[in-house]
Amino acid sequence: MREDVLGIQYAAREQHREAVTLGMWAFLATELLFFGSLVAGYLNYRIWFGDAWIAAASHTKIVLGTANTAILLTSSACMAMAVMTRGIGKRRAPVLWLLATAALGLAFVLIKGFEYYLEFQEHLVPALNFDAARYGDTAEIFFFWYFCATGLHALHLLIGIFMVLWLALAIGRGTLESPSPVRLIGLYWHFVDVVWIFLFPLIYLAGRNG
Amino acid sequence: MTAGLIWRCWLALVILLALTTAFAFVPAGSANILVALAIAAAKALIVLIFFMELRASTPLIRAAAAAGFFWLLIMIALTGSDYFHRTDQHVPVDEVRAAPL
């Protein structure tokens, strides 16, 4: 929707802006509880299984995980640049920042895929080839949780990448006049970043000094 | 938002990432996860306040954003207090599997 053509339900542009932003935050609240239940599950498992759970986490790839965190944080900065440059009416700059955001998102997914490949090689994938005799049963539960959490996060990121590419295309072609879609998809992108900010220490930083 | 502010936020996020990763290798017992989660919360606040523009949002938007986190806190606190205070003994998975049916 073009923001300069207000729908009849809006009295002013500011009201439109607040309404669409509120809608996005309402959606993000449902996403927060969705990912939050995974975090709650992690914390309860950690209380339950104690050291065995922490030892299981030490089989994750901390170098790849840390690199991916840096990549995702940088992608968020690029997204913020896209929103900012779009907000002041630029056309070329936001397209470039959006492409950078999507490229970094793709790099994250590829590194994540490489990590899954390494974990498959090391027989760490539950239901496919998990070596319970070598790693223990608690580790199997940890890696089941790990693949659920990171898989759902990667799915969200893939959806984000497609939306960011669509934005870049629409802005580049000049078919998208309103600054709202960039801002709203930006909120989604940053939210997926926030989820990762919490998943990172839980997955990669546990059990590094034992 | 200015470009300078965005990249200062990015710098703070990367420094916090380096700090939390380095601290993970310091043997500090249960302080490890507490510090890691505190740093994660600081990073999340930077993203929420600056990148997600809560700083410049109306009170309605801020309340809506806070509501999600508030409900999550209730969920984690209540499930945590349940599991943390259960007195029935934990049965290791191995023993359950080895036990005759």
Short mmCIF file of C-alpha atoms in Angstrom, two decimals:
data_model
loop_
_atom_site.label_atom_id
_atom_site.label_comp_id
_atom_site.label_asym_id
_atom_site.label_seq_id
_atom_site.Cartn_x
_atom_site.Cartn_y
_atom_site.Cartn_z
CA MET A 1 0.00 0.00 0.00
CA ARG A 2 1.27 3.45 -0.84
CA GLU A 3 1.58 5.57 2.23
CA ASP A 4 0.71 8.78 0.39
CA VAL A 5 -2.72 7.28 -0.41
CA LEU A 6 -4.17 6.74 3.04
CA GLY A 7 -6.84 4.09 3.57
CA ILE A 8 -10.20 5.45 4.78
CA GLN A 9 -9.59 3.85 8.19
CA TYR A 10 -6.69 6.20 8.89
CA ALA A 11 -7.02 9.81 9.97
CA ALA A 12 -3.37 10.64 9.46
CA ARG A 13 -0.10 9.23 8.17
CA GLU A 14 1.21 8.89 11.72
CA GLN A 15 -1.76 6.72 12.64
CA HIS A 16 -1.08 4.47 9.66
CA ARG A 17 2.54 4.17 10.67
CA GLU A 18 1.66 3.26 14.25
CA ALA A 19 -1.00 0.74 13.19
CA VAL A 20 1.25 -1.22 10.83
CA THR A 21 4.12 -1.16 13.36
CA LEU A 22 1.80 -2.40 16.13
CA GLY A 23 0.64 -5.23 13.85
CA MET A 24 4.22 -6.29 13.27
CA TRP A 25 5.02 -6.24 16.99
CA ALA A 26 1.89 -8.32 17.72
CA PHE A 27 3.17 -10.91 15.24
CA LEU A 28 6.66 -10.75 16.75
CA ALA A 29 5.17 -11.36 20.23
CA THR A 30 3.75 -14.68 18.98
CA GLU A 31 7.15 -15.51 17.49
CA LEU A 32 8.79 -14.60 20.78
CA LEU A 33 6.67 -17.08 22.73
CA PHE A 34 7.31 -19.68 20.03
CA PHE A 35 11.11 -19.39 20.28
CA GLY A 36 10.84 -18.64 24.00
CA SER A 37 9.37 -22.08 24.67
CA LEU A 38 12.51 -23.56 23.11
CA VAL A 39 14.66 -21.47 25.46
CA ALA A 40 12.49 -22.51 28.43
CA GLY A 41 12.94 -26.14 27.33
CA TYR A 42 16.71 -25.66 27.18
CA LEU A 43 16.86 -24.16 30.69
CA ASN A 44 14.77 -26.97 32.16
CA TYR A 45 16.86 -29.65 30.48
CA ARG A 46 19.95 -27.92 31.80
CA ILE A 47 18.56 -27.98 35.34
CA TRP A 48 17.54 -31.63 34.89
CA PHE A 49 20.63 -33.06 33.27
CA GLY A 50 23.25 -30.68 34.71
CA ASP A 51 26.83 -31.44 33.67
CA ALA A 52 25.84 -34.07 31.08
CA TRP A 53 23.81 -31.42 29.23
CA ILE A 54 26.67 -28.91 29.35
CA ALA A 55 29.13 -31.57 28.16
CA ALA A 56 26.81 -32.34 25.21
CA ALA A 57 26.83 -28.66 24.21
CA SER A 58 30.63 -28.72 23.95
CA HIS A 59 30.34 -30.89 20.81
CA THR A 60 28.99 -27.88 18.88
CA LYS A 61 31.32 -25.92 16.58
CA ILE A 62 32.15 -22.72 18.45
CA VAL A 63 34.29 -21.11 15.69
CA LEU A 64 31.53 -21.48 13.11
CA GLY A 65 28.91 -20.40 15.64
CA THR A 66 30.82 -17.26 16.65
CA ALA A 67 31.52 -16.36 13.00
CA ASN A 68 27.83 -16.79 12.23
CA THR A 69 26.87 -14.54 15.13
CA ALA A 70 29.19 -11.81 13.83
CA ILE A 71 27.70 -12.25 10.34
CA LEU A 72 24.15 -11.95 11.62
CA LEU A 73 24.94 -8.88 13.75
CA THR A 74 26.52 -7.24 10.69
CA SER A 75 23.49 -8.13 8.56
CA SER A 76 21.29 -6.35 11.12
CA ALA A 77 23.44 -3.22 10.84
CA CYS A 78 23.07 -3.40 7.03
CA MET A 79 19.29 -3.78 7.44
CA ALA A 80 19.23 -0.71 9.72
CA MET A 81 21.19 1.19 7.04
CA ALA A 82 18.61 0.11 4.42
CA VAL A 83 15.72 1.35 6.60
CA MET A 84 17.53 4.60 7.39
CA THR A 85 18.48 5.41 3.78
CA ARG A 86 14.97 4.46 2.58
CA GLY A 87 13.45 6.69 5.27
CA ILE A 88 15.24 9.75 3.86
CA GLY A 89 13.95 8.96 0.37
CA LYS A 90 17.00 7.36 -1.24
CA ARG A 91 16.49 4.66 -3.87
CA ARG A 92 19.89 3.23 -4.82
CA ALA A 93 21.44 3.05 -1.31
CA PRO A 94 18.65 0.96 0.29
CA VAL A 95 18.79 -1.53 -2.59
CA LEU A 96 22.53 -2.03 -2.04
CA TRP A 97 22.14 -2.34 1.74
CA LEU A 98 19.29 -4.83 1.27
CA LEU A 99 21.43 -6.92 -1.09
CA ALA A 100 24.25 -6.87 1.49
CA THR A 101 21.74 -7.97 4.17
CA ALA A 102 20.50 -10.86 2.03
CA ALA A 103 24.06 -11.91 1.13
CA LEU A 104 25.08 -12.01 4.81
CA GLY A 105 21.89 -13.94 5.64
CA LEU A 106 22.74 -16.44 2.92
CA ALA A 107 26.30 -16.75 4.25
CA PHE A 108 24.84 -17.56 7.67
CA VAL A 109 22.61 -20.30 6.24
CA LEU A 110 25.48 -21.80 4.22
CA ILE A 111 27.78 -21.91 7.26
CA LYS A 112 24.92 -23.44 9.27
CA GLY A 113 24.50 -26.05 6.54
CA PHE A 114 28.24 -26.81 6.67
CA GLU A 115 27.93 -27.22 10.43
CA TYR A 116 25.07 -29.70 9.95
CA TYR A 117 27.27 -31.57 7.47
CA LEU A 118 30.12 -31.79 10.01
CA GLU A 119 27.69 -32.96 12.68
CA PHE A 120 26.38 -35.63 10.34
CA GLN A 121 29.96 -36.76 9.73
CA GLU A 122 30.50 -37.00 13.49
CA HIS A 123 27.31 -39.06 13.98
CA LEU A 124 25.63 -36.32 15.99
CA VAL A 125 22.26 -36.27 14.19
CA PRO A 126 19.45 -37.90 16.24
CA ALA A 127 17.08 -40.18 14.30
CA LEU A 128 19.58 -40.44 11.45
CA ASN A 129 22.92 -41.58 12.78
CA PHE A 130 23.35 -40.53 16.40
CA ASP A 131 26.09 -42.50 18.16
CA ALA A 132 24.59 -42.81 21.64
CA ALA A 133 27.30 -45.23 22.77
CA ARG A 134 29.92 -42.57 22.11
CA TYR A 135 28.15 -39.39 23.19
CA GLY A 136 25.53 -40.61 25.70
CA ASP A 137 21.76 -40.35 25.83
CA THR A 138 21.65 -36.84 27.25
CA ALA A 139 23.67 -35.62 24.26
CA GLU A 140 21.05 -37.17 21.99
CA ILE A 141 18.36 -35.07 23.68
CA PHE A 142 20.61 -32.00 23.43
CA PHE A 143 21.17 -32.48 19.72
CA PHE A 144 17.48 -33.13 19.13
CA TRP A 145 16.83 -29.77 20.80
CA TYR A 146 19.73 -28.19 18.88
CA PHE A 147 18.41 -29.23 15.45
CA CYS A 148 14.88 -28.08 16.34
CA ALA A 149 16.06 -24.67 17.55
CA THR A 150 18.64 -23.93 14.84
CA GLY A 151 16.49 -25.46 12.09
CA LEU A 152 13.50 -23.28 12.97
CA HIS A 153 15.79 -20.26 13.22
CA ALA A 154 17.33 -21.01 9.81
CA LEU A 155 13.83 -21.38 8.32
CA HIS A 156 12.94 -17.92 9.65
CA LEU A 157 16.14 -16.54 8.18
CA LEU A 158 15.40 -18.09 4.76
CA ILE A 159 11.94 -16.47 4.77
CA GLY A 160 13.64 -13.19 5.72
CA ILE A 161 16.16 -13.51 2.87
CA PHE A 162 13.35 -13.96 0.33
CA MET A 163 11.47 -10.95 1.70
CA VAL A 164 14.62 -8.78 1.67
CA LEU A 165 15.36 -9.79 -1.95
CA TRP A 166 11.76 -8.99 -2.91
CA LEU A 167 12.15 -5.56 -1.27
CA ALA A 168 15.40 -4.88 -3.14
CA LEU A 169 13.72 -5.83 -6.42
CA ALA A 170 10.60 -3.73 -5.77
CA ILE A 171 12.54 -0.66 -4.66
CA GLY A 172 15.01 -1.04 -7.54
CA ARG A 173 12.16 -1.21 -10.07
CA GLY A 174 10.42 1.75 -8.45
CA THR A 175 7.21 -0.19 -7.77
CA LEU A 176 7.41 0.33 -4.01
CA GLU A 177 6.93 3.91 -2.88
CA SER A 178 6.02 3.45 0.79
CA PRO A 179 8.87 3.23 3.33
CA SER A 180 6.73 0.99 5.60
CA PRO A 181 7.53 -2.46 4.11
CA VAL A 182 11.29 -1.91 4.55
CA ARG A 183 10.75 -0.86 8.15
CA LEU A 184 8.43 -3.79 8.95
CA ILE A 185 10.56 -6.46 7.29
CA GLY A 186 13.51 -4.79 9.05
CA LEU A 187 11.74 -5.41 12.39
CA TYR A 188 11.33 -9.08 11.45
CA TRP A 189 15.00 -9.36 10.44
CA HIS A 190 16.24 -7.77 13.67
CA PHE A 191 13.92 -10.04 15.66
CA VAL A 192 15.46 -13.15 14.07
CA ASP A 193 18.82 -11.63 15.07
CA VAL A 194 17.64 -11.21 18.69
CA VAL A 195 16.58 -14.88 18.78
CA TRP A 196 20.06 -15.89 17.64
CA ILE A 197 21.69 -13.58 20.23
CA PHE A 198 20.09 -15.80 22.90
CA LEU A 199 20.55 -19.14 21.12
CA PHE A 200 24.28 -18.48 20.63
CA PRO A 201 25.43 -18.59 24.30
CA LEU A 202 23.07 -21.46 25.11
CA ILE A 203 24.31 -23.63 22.24
CA TYR A 204 27.95 -22.70 21.75
CA LEU A 205 29.27 -21.20 24.98
CA ALA A 206 28.21 -23.96 27.39
CA GLY A 207 30.87 -26.45 28.45
CA ARG A 208 33.92 -24.61 27.07
CA ASN A 209 36.03 -24.62 30.25
CA GLY A 210 35.40 -28.03 31.81
CA MET B 1 18.92 7.11 13.13
CA THR B 2 22.19 8.14 11.58
CA ALA B 3 24.80 5.97 9.89
CA GLY B 4 27.25 6.84 12.68
CA LEU B 5 24.86 5.59 15.36
CA ILE B 6 24.13 2.36 13.45
CA TRP B 7 27.81 1.47 13.12
CA ARG B 8 28.56 2.43 16.72
CA CYS B 9 25.82 0.00 17.75
CA TRP B 10 27.38 -2.62 15.49
CA LEU B 11 30.78 -2.05 17.09
CA ALA B 12 29.28 -2.43 20.58
CA LEU B 13 27.57 -5.66 19.49
CA VAL B 14 30.79 -7.14 18.09
CA ILE B 15 32.79 -6.16 21.20
CA LEU B 16 30.13 -7.79 23.41
CA LEU B 17 30.28 -10.90 21.21
CA ALA B 18 34.08 -11.06 21.67
CA LEU B 19 33.70 -10.57 25.45
CA THR B 20 31.09 -13.27 25.89
CA THR B 21 33.02 -15.77 23.76
CA ALA B 22 36.25 -15.09 25.68
CA PHE B 23 34.51 -15.37 29.06
CA ALA B 24 33.07 -18.77 28.09
CA PHE B 25 36.62 -20.19 28.35
CA VAL B 26 37.14 -18.80 31.87
CA PRO B 27 36.21 -21.40 34.51
CA ALA B 28 33.64 -19.51 36.59
CA GLY B 29 31.12 -22.23 37.45
CA SER B 30 27.50 -21.18 37.28
CA ALA B 31 28.60 -17.56 36.72
CA ASN B 32 29.41 -18.56 33.13
CA ILE B 33 25.80 -18.89 32.00
CA LEU B 34 24.69 -15.87 34.06
CA VAL B 35 27.31 -13.61 32.46
CA ALA B 36 26.58 -15.08 29.01
CA LEU B 37 22.85 -14.40 29.41
CA ALA B 38 23.48 -10.91 30.81
CA ILE B 39 25.66 -10.05 27.79
CA ALA B 40 23.01 -11.56 25.48
CA ALA B 41 20.40 -9.34 27.13
CA ALA B 42 22.63 -6.27 26.62
CA LYS B 43 23.07 -7.16 22.92
CA ALA B 44 19.35 -7.75 22.51
CA LEU B 45 18.59 -4.37 24.12
CA ILE B 46 20.92 -2.60 21.67
CA VAL B 47 19.12 -4.27 18.76
CA LEU B 48 15.65 -3.60 20.21
CA ILE B 49 16.22 0.01 21.25
CA PHE B 50 18.25 1.24 18.27
CA PHE B 51 17.84 -1.11 15.27
CA MET B 52 14.18 -1.88 16.01
CA GLU B 53 13.65 1.82 16.79
CA LEU B 54 11.89 1.41 20.13
CA ARG B 55 13.80 4.55 21.14
CA ALA B 56 11.70 6.63 18.75
CA SER B 57 8.47 4.62 19.03
CA THR B 58 5.18 5.65 20.64
CA PRO B 59 4.33 4.34 24.14
CA LEU B 60 1.75 1.97 22.58
CA ILE B 61 4.42 0.28 20.45
CA ARG B 62 6.84 0.07 23.38
CA ALA B 63 4.14 -1.50 25.58
CA ALA B 64 3.30 -4.04 22.85
CA ALA B 65 6.99 -4.92 22.48
CA ALA B 66 7.47 -5.25 26.24
CA ALA B 67 4.31 -7.39 26.61
CA GLY B 68 5.78 -10.26 24.58
CA PHE B 69 8.94 -10.35 26.72
CA PHE B 70 6.89 -10.02 29.91
CA TRP B 71 4.75 -13.06 29.08
CA LEU B 72 7.85 -15.00 28.12
CA LEU B 73 9.39 -14.16 31.49
CA ILE B 74 6.28 -15.47 33.27
CA MET B 75 6.42 -18.70 31.24
CA ILE B 76 10.13 -19.28 31.92
CA ALA B 77 9.85 -18.35 35.62
CA LEU B 78 6.89 -20.65 36.27
CA THR B 79 8.20 -23.68 34.34
CA GLY B 80 11.63 -23.10 35.89
CA SER B 81 10.30 -22.91 39.45
CA ASP B 82 8.40 -26.12 38.82
CA TYR B 83 11.31 -28.17 37.50
CA PHE B 84 13.84 -26.63 39.86
CA HIS B 85 11.87 -27.61 42.94
CA ARG B 86 10.75 -31.08 41.98
CA THR B 87 11.82 -33.47 44.69
CA ASP B 88 11.24 -36.77 42.85
CA GLN B 89 14.55 -38.32 42.03
CA HIS B 90 15.89 -37.99 38.52
CA VAL B 91 16.02 -41.39 36.85
CA PRO B 92 18.87 -41.67 34.33
CA VAL B 93 17.70 -42.65 30.86
CA ASP B 94 20.11 -45.61 30.78
CA GLU B 95 18.55 -47.20 33.85
CA VAL B 96 15.05 -46.82 32.48
CA ARG B 97 16.09 -48.48 29.24
CA ALA B 98 17.97 -51.31 31.02
CA ALA B 99 15.12 -52.03 33.44
CA PRO B 100 13.07 -55.16 32.66
CA LEU B 101 9.59 -54.41 31.42
#
